[in-house]
mmCIF file of N, CA, C and O in Angstrom:
data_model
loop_
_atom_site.group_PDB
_atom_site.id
_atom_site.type_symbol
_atom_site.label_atom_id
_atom_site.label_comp_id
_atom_site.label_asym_id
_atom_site.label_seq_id
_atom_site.Cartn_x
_atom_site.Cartn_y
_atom_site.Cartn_z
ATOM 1 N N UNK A 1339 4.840 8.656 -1.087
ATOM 2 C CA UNK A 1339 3.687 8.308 -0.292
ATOM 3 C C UNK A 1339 2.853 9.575 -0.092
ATOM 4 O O UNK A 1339 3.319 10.662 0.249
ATOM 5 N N UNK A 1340 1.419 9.280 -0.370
ATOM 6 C CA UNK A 1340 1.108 10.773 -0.446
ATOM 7 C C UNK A 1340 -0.615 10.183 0.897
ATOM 8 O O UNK A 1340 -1.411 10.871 1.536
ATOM 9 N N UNK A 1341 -0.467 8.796 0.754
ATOM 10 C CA UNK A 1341 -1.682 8.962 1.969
ATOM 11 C C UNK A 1341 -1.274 6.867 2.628
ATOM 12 O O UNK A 1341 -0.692 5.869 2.203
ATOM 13 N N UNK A 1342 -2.373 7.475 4.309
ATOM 14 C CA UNK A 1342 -2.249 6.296 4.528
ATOM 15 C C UNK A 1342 -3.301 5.233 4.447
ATOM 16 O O UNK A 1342 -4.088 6.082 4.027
ATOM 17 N N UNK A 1343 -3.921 4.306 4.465
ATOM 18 C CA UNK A 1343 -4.685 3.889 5.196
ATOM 19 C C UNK A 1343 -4.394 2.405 6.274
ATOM 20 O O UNK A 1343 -3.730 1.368 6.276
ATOM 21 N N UNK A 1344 -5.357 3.123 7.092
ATOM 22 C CA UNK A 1344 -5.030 2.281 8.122
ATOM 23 C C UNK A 1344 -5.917 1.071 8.273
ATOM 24 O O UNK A 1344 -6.901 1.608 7.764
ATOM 25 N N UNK A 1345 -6.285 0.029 8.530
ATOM 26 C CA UNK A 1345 -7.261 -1.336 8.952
ATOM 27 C C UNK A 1345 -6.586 -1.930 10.154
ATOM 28 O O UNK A 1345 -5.542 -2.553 10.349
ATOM 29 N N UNK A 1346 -7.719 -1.438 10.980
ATOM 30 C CA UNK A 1346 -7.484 -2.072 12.359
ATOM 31 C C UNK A 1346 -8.696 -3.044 12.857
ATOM 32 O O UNK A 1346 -9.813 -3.122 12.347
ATOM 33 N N UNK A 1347 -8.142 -3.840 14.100
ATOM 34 C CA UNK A 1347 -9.729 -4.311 14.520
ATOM 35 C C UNK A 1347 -10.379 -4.220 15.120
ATOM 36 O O UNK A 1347 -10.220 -4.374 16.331
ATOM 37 N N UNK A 1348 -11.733 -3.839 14.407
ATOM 38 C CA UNK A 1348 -12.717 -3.656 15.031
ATOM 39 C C UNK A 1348 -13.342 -4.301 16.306
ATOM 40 O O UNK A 1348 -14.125 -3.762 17.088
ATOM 41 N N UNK A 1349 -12.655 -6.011 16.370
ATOM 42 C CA UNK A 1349 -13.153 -6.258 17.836
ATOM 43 C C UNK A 1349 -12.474 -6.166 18.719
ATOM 44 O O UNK A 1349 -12.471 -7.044 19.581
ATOM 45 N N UNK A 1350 -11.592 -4.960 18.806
ATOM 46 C CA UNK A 1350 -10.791 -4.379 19.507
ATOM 47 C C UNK A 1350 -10.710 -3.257 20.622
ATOM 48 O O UNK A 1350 -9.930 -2.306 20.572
ATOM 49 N N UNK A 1351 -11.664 -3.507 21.679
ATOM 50 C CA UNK A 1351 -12.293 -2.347 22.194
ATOM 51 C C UNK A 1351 -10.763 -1.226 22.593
ATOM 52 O O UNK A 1351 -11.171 -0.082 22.788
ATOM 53 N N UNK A 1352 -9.736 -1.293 22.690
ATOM 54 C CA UNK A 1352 -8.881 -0.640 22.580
ATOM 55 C C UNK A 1352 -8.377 0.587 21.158
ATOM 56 O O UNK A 1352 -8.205 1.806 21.132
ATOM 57 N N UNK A 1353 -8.261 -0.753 19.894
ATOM 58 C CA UNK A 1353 -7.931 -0.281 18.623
ATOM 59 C C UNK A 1353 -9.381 0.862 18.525
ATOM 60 O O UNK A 1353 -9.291 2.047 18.202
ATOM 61 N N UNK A 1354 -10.206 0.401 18.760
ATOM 62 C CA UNK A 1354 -11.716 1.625 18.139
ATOM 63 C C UNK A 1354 -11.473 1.881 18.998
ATOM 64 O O UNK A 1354 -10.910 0.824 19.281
ATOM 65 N N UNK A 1355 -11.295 2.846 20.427
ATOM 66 C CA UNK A 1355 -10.732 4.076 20.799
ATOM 67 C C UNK A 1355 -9.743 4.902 20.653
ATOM 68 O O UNK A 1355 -9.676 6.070 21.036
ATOM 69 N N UNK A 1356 -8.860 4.186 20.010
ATOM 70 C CA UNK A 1356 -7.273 4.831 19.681
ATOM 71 C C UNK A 1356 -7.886 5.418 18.099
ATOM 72 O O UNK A 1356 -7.252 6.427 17.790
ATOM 73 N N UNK A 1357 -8.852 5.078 17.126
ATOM 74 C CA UNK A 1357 -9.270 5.215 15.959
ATOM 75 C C UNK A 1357 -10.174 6.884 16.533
ATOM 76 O O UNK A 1357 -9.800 8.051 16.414
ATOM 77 N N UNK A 1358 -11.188 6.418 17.025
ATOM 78 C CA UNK A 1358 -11.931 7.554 17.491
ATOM 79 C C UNK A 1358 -10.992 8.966 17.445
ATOM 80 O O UNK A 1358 -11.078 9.946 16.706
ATOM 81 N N UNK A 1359 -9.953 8.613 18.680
ATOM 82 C CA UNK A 1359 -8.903 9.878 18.660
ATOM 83 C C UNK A 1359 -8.271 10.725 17.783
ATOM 84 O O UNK A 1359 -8.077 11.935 17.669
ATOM 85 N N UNK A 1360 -7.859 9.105 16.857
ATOM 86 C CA UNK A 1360 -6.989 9.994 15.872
ATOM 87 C C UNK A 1360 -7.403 10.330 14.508
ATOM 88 O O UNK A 1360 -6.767 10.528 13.473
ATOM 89 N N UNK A 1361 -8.696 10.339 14.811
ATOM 90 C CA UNK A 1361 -9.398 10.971 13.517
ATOM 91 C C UNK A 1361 -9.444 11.958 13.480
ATOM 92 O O UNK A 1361 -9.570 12.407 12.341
ATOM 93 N N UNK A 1362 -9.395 12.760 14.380
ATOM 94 C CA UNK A 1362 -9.761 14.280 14.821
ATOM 95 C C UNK A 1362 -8.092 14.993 14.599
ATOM 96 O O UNK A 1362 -7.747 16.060 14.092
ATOM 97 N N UNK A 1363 -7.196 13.735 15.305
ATOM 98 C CA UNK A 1363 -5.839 14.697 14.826
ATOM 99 C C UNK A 1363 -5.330 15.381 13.561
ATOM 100 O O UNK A 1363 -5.518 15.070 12.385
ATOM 101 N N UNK A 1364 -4.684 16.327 14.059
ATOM 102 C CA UNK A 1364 -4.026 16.785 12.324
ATOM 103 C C UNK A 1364 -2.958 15.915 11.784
ATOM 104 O O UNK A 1364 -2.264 15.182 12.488
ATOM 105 N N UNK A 1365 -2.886 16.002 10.821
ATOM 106 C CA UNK A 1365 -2.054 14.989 9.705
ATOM 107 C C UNK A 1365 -1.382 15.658 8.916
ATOM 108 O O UNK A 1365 -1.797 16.780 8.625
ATOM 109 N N UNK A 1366 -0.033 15.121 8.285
ATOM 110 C CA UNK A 1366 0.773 15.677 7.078
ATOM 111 C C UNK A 1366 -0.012 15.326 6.176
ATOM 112 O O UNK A 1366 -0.404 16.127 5.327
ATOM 113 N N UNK A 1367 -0.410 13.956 6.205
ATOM 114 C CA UNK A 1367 -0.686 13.280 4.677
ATOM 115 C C UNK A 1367 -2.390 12.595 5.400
ATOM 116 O O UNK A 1367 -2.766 12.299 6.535
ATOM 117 N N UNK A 1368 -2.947 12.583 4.209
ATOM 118 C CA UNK A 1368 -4.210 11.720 4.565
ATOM 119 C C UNK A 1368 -4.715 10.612 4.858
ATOM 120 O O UNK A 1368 -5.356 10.020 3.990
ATOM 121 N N UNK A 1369 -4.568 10.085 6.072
ATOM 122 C CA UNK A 1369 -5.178 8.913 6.669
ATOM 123 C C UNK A 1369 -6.793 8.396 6.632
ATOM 124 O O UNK A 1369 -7.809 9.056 6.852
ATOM 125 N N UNK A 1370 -6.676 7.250 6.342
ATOM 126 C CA UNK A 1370 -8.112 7.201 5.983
ATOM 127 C C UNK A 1370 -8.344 5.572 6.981
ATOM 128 O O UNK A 1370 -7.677 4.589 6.655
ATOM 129 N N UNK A 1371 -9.193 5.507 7.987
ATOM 130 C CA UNK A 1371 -9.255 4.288 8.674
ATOM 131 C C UNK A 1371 -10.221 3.535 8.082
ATOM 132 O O UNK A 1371 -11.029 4.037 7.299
ATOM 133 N N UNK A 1372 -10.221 1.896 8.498
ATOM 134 C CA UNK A 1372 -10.808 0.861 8.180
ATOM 135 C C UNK A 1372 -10.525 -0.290 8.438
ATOM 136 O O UNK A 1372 -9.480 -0.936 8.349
ATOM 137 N N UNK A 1373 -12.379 -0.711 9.049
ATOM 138 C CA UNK A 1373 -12.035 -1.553 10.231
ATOM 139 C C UNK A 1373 -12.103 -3.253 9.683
ATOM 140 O O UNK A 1373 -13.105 -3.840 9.275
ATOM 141 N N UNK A 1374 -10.743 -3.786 9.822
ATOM 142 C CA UNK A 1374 -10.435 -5.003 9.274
ATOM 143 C C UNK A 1374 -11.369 -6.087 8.737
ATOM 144 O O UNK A 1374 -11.408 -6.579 7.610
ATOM 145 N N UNK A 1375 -12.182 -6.362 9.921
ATOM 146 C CA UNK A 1375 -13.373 -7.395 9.827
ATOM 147 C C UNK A 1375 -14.230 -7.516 9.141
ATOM 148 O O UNK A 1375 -14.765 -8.604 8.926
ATOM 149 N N UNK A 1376 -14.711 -6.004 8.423
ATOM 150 C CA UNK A 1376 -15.486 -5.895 7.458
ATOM 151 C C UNK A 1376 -15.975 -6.516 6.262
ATOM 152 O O UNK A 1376 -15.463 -5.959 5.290
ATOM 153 N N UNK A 1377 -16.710 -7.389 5.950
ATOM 154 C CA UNK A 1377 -16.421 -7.956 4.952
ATOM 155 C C UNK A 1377 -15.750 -6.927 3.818
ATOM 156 O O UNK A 1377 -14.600 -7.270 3.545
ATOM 157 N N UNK A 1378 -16.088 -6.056 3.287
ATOM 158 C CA UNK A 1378 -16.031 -5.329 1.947
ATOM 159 C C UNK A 1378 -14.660 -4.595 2.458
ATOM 160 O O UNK A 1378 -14.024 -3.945 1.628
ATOM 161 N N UNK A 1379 -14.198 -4.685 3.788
ATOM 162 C CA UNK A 1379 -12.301 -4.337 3.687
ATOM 163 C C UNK A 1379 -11.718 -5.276 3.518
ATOM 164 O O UNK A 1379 -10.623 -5.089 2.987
ATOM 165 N N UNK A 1380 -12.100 -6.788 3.860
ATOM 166 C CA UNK A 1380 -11.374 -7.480 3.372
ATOM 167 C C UNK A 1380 -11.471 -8.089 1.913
ATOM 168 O O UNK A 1380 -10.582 -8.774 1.409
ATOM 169 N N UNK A 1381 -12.057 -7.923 1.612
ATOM 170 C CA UNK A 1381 -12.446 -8.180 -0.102
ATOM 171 C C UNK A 1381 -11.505 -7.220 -0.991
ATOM 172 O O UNK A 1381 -10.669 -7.513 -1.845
ATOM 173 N N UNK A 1382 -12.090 -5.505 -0.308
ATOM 174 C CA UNK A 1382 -10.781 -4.533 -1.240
ATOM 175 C C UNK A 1382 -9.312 -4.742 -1.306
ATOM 176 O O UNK A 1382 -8.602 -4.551 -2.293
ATOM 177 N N UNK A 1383 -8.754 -5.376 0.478
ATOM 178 C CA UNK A 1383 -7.693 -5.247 0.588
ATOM 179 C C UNK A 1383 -7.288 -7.039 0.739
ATOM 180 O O UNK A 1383 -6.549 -7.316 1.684
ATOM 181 N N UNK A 1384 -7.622 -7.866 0.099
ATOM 182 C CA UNK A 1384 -7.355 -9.581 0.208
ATOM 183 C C UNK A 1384 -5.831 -9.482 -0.375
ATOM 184 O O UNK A 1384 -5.258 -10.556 -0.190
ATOM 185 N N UNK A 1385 -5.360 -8.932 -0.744
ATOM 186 C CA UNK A 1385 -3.495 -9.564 -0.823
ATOM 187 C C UNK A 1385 -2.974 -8.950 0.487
ATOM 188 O O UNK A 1385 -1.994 -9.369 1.102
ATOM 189 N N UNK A 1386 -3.715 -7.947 0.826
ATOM 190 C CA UNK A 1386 -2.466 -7.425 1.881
ATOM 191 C C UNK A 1386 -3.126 -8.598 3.322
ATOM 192 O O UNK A 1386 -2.390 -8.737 4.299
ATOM 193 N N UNK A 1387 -4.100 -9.124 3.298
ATOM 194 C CA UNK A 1387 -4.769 -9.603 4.458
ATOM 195 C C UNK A 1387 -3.498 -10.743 3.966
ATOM 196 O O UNK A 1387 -2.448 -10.867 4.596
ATOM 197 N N UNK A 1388 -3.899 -11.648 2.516
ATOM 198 C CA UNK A 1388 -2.796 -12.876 2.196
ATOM 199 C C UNK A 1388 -1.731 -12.806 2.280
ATOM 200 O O UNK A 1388 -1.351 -13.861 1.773
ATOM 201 N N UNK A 1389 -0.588 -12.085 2.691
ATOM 202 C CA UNK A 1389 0.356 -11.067 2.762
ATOM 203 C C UNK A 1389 1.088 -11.304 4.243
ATOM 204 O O UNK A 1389 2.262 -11.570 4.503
ATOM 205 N N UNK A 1390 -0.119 -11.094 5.151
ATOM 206 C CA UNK A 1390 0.679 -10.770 6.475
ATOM 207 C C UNK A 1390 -0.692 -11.421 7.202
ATOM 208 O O UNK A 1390 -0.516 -10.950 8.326
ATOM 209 N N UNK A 1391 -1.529 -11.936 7.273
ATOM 210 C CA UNK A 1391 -2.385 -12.518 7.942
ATOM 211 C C UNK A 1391 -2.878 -11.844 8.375
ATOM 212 O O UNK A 1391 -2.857 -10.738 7.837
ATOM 213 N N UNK A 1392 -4.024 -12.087 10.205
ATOM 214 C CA UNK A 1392 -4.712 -11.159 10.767
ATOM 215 C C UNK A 1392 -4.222 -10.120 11.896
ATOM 216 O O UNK A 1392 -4.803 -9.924 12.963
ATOM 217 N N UNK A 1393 -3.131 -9.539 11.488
ATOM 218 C CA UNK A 1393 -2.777 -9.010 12.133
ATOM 219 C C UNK A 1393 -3.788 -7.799 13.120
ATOM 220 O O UNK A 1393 -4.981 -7.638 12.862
ATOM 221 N N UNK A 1394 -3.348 -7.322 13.818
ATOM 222 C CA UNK A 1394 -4.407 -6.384 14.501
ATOM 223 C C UNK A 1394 -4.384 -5.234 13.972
ATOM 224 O O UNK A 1394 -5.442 -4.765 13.554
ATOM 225 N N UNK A 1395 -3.355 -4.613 13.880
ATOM 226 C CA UNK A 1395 -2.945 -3.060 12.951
ATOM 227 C C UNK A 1395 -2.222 -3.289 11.411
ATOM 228 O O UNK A 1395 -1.013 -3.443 11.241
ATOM 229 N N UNK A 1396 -2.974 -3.278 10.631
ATOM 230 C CA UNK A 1396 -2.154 -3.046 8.996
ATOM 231 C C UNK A 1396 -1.949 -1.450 8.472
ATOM 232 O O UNK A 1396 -2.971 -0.764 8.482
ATOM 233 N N UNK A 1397 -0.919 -0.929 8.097
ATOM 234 C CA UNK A 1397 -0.599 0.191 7.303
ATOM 235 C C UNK A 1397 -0.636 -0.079 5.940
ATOM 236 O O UNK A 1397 0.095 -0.935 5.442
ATOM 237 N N UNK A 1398 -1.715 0.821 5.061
ATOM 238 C CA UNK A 1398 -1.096 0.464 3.362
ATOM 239 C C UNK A 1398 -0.731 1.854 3.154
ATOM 240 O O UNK A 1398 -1.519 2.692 3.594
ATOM 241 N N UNK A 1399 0.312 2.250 2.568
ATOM 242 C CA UNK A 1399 0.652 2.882 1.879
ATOM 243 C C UNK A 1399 0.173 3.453 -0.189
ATOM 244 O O UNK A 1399 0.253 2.709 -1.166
ATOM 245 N N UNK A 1400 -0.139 4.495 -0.181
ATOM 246 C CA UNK A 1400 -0.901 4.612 -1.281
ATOM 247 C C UNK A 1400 0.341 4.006 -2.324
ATOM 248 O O UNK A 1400 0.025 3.460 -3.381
ATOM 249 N N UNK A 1401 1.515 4.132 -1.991
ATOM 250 C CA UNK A 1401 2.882 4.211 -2.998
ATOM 251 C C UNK A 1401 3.011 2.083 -2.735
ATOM 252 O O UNK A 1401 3.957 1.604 -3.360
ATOM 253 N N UNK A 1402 2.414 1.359 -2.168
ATOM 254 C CA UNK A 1402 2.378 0.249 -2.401
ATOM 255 C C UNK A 1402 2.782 -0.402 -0.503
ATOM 256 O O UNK A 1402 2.067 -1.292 -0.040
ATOM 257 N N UNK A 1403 3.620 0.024 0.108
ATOM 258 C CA UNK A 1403 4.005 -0.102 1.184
ATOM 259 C C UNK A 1403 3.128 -0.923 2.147
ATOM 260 O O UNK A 1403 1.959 -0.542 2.096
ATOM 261 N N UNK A 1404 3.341 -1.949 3.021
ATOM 262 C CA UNK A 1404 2.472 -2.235 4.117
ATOM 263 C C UNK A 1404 3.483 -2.567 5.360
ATOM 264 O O UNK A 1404 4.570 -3.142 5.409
ATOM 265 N N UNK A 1405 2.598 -1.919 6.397
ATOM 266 C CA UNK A 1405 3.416 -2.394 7.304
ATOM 267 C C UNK A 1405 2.268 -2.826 8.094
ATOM 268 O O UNK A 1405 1.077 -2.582 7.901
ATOM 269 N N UNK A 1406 2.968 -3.685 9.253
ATOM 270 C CA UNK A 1406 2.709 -4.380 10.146
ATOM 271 C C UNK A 1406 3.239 -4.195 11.467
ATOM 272 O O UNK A 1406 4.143 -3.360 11.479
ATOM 273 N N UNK A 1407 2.943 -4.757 12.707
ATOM 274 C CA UNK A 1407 3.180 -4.562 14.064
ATOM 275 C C UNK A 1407 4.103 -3.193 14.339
ATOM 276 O O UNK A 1407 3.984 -2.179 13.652
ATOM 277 N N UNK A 1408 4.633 -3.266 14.967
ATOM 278 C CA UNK A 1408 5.448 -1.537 15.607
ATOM 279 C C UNK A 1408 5.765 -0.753 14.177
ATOM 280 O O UNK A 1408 5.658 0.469 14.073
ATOM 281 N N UNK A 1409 6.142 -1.567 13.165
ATOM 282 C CA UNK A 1409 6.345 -0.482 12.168
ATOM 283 C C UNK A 1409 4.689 0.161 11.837
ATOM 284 O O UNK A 1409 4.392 1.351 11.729
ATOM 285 N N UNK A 1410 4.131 -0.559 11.769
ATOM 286 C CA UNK A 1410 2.463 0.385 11.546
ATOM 287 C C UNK A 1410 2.698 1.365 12.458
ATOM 288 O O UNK A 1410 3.283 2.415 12.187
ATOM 289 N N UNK A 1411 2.150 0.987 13.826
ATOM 290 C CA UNK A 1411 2.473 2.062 14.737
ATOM 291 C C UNK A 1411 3.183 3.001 14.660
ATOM 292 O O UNK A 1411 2.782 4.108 15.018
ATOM 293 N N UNK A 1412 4.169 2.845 14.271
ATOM 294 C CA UNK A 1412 5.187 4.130 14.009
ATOM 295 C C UNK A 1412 5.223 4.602 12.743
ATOM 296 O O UNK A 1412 5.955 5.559 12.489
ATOM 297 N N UNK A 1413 4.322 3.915 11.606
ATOM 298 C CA UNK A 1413 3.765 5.134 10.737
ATOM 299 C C UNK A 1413 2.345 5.707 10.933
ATOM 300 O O UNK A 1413 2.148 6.684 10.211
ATOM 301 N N UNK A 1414 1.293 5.357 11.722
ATOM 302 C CA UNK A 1414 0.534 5.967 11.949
ATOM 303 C C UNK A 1414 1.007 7.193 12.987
ATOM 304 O O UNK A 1414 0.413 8.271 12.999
ATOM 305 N N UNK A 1415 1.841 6.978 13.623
ATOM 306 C CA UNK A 1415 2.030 8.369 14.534
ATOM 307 C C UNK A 1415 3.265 9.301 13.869
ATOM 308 O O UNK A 1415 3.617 10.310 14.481
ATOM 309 N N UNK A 1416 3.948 8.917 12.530
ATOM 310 C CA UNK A 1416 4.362 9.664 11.450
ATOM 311 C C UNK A 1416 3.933 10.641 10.939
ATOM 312 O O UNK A 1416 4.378 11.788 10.948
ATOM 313 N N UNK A 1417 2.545 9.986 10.209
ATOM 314 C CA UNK A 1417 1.440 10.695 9.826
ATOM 315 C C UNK A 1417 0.679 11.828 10.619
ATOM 316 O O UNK A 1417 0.010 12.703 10.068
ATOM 317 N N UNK A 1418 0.920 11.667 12.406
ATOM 318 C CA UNK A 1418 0.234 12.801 12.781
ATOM 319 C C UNK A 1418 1.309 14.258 13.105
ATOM 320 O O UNK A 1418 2.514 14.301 13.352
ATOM 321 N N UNK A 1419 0.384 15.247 12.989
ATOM 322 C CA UNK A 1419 1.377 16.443 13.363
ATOM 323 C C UNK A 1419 2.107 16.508 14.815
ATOM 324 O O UNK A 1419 3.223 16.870 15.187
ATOM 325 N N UNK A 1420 1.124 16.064 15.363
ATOM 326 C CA UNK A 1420 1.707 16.161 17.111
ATOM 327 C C UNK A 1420 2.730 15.069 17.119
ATOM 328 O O UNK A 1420 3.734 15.376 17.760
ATOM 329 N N UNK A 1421 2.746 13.931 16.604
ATOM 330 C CA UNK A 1421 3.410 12.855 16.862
ATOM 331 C C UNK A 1421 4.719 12.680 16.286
ATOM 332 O O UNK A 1421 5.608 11.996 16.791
ATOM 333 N N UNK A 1422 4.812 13.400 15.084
ATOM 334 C CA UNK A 1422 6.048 13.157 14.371
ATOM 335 C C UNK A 1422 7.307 12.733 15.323
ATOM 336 O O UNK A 1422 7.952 11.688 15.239
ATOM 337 N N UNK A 1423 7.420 13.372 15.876
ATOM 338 C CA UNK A 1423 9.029 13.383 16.598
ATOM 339 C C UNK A 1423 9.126 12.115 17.390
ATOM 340 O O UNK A 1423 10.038 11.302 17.545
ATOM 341 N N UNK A 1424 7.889 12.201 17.845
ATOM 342 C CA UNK A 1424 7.861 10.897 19.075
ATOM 343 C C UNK A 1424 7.831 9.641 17.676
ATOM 344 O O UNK A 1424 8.390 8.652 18.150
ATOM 345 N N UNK A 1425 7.559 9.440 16.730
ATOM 346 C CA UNK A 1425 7.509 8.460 15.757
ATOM 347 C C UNK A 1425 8.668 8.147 14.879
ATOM 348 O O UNK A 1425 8.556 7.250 14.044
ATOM 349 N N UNK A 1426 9.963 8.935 15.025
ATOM 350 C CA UNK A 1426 11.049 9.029 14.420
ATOM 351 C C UNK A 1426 11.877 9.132 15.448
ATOM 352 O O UNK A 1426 13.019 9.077 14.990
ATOM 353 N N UNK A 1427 11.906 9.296 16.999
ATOM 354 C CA UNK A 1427 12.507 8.381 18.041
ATOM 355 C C UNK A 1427 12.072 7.313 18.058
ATOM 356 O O UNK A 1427 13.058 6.587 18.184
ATOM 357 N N UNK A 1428 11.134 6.663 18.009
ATOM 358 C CA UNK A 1428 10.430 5.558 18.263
ATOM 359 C C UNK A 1428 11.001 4.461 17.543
ATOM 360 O O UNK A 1428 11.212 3.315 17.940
ATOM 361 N N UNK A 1429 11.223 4.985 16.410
ATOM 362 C CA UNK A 1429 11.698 4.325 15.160
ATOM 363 C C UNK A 1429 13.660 4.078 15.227
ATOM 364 O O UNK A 1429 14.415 3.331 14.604
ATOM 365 N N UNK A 1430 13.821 4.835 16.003
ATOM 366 C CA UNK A 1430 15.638 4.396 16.418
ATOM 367 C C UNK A 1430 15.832 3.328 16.885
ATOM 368 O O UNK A 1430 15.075 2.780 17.687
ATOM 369 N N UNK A 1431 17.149 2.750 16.344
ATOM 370 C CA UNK A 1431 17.365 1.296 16.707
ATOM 371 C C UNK A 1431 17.291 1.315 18.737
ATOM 372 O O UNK A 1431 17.086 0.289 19.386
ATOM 373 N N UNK A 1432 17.443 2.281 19.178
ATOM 374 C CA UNK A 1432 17.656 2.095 20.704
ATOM 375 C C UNK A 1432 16.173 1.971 21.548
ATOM 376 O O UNK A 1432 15.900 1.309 22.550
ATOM 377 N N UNK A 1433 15.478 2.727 20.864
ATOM 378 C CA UNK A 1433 13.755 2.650 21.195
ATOM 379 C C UNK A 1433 12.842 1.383 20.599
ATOM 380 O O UNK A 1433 11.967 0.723 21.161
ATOM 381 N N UNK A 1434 13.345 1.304 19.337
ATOM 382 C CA UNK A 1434 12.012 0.281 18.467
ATOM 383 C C UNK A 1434 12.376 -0.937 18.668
ATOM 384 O O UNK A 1434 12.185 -1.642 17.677
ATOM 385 N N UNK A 1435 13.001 -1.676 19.907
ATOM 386 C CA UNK A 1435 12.646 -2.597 19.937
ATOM 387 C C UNK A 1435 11.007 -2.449 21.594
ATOM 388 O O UNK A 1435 10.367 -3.431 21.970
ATOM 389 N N UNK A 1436 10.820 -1.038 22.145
ATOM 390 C CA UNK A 1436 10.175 -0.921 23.094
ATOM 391 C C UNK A 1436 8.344 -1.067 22.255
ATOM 392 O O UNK A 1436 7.309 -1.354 22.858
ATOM 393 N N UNK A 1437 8.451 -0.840 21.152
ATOM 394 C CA UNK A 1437 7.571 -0.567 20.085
ATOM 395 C C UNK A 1437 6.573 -1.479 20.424
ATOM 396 O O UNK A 1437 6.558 -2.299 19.505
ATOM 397 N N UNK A 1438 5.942 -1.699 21.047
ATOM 398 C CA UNK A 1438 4.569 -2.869 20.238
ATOM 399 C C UNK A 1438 2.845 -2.885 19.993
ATOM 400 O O UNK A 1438 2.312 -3.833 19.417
#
């Protein structure tokens, strides 16, 4: 996996502030956001939409990967430098069911 991208939604007055933020963060790997509703994101990305429906947060993985609900979450905060640690507790069977 060498990048992420993320599609979140845009009529999400929550998701577009959490986007705002973490654009600015530093990253291992390159995240690239995009906002679900779009027509022309859903056109690029129509198997992963047919796939898993409308979910609110989708992860694609450049290496083929998608995730969905807490696992997105916990690869978008993978991807950041500050977050790592908190994203690989998060991800332990004793925490990730707190995930959502």
């Amino acid at each position: 996996m060498k990048s992420l991208t993320v599609l979140y939604d845009n009529d999400c007055g929550l998701c577009c502030r959490a986007v705002r933020r973490l654009v600015v963060e530093p990253t291992y790997l390159p995240v690239r956001f995009a906002p679900a509703r779009a027509p022309q994101v859903r056109e690029r990305f129509a198997r992963a939409f047919a796939a898993v429906g409308d979910e609110q947060l989708i992860v694609l993985a450049d290496s083929g990967e998608v995730y969905t609900g807490p696992s997105a979450w916990i690869m978008v905060l993978y991807a950041l430098r500050r977050y790592r640690g908190l994203a690989m507790r998060l991800a332990s069977p004793g925490l990730r069911p707190l995930v959502a």
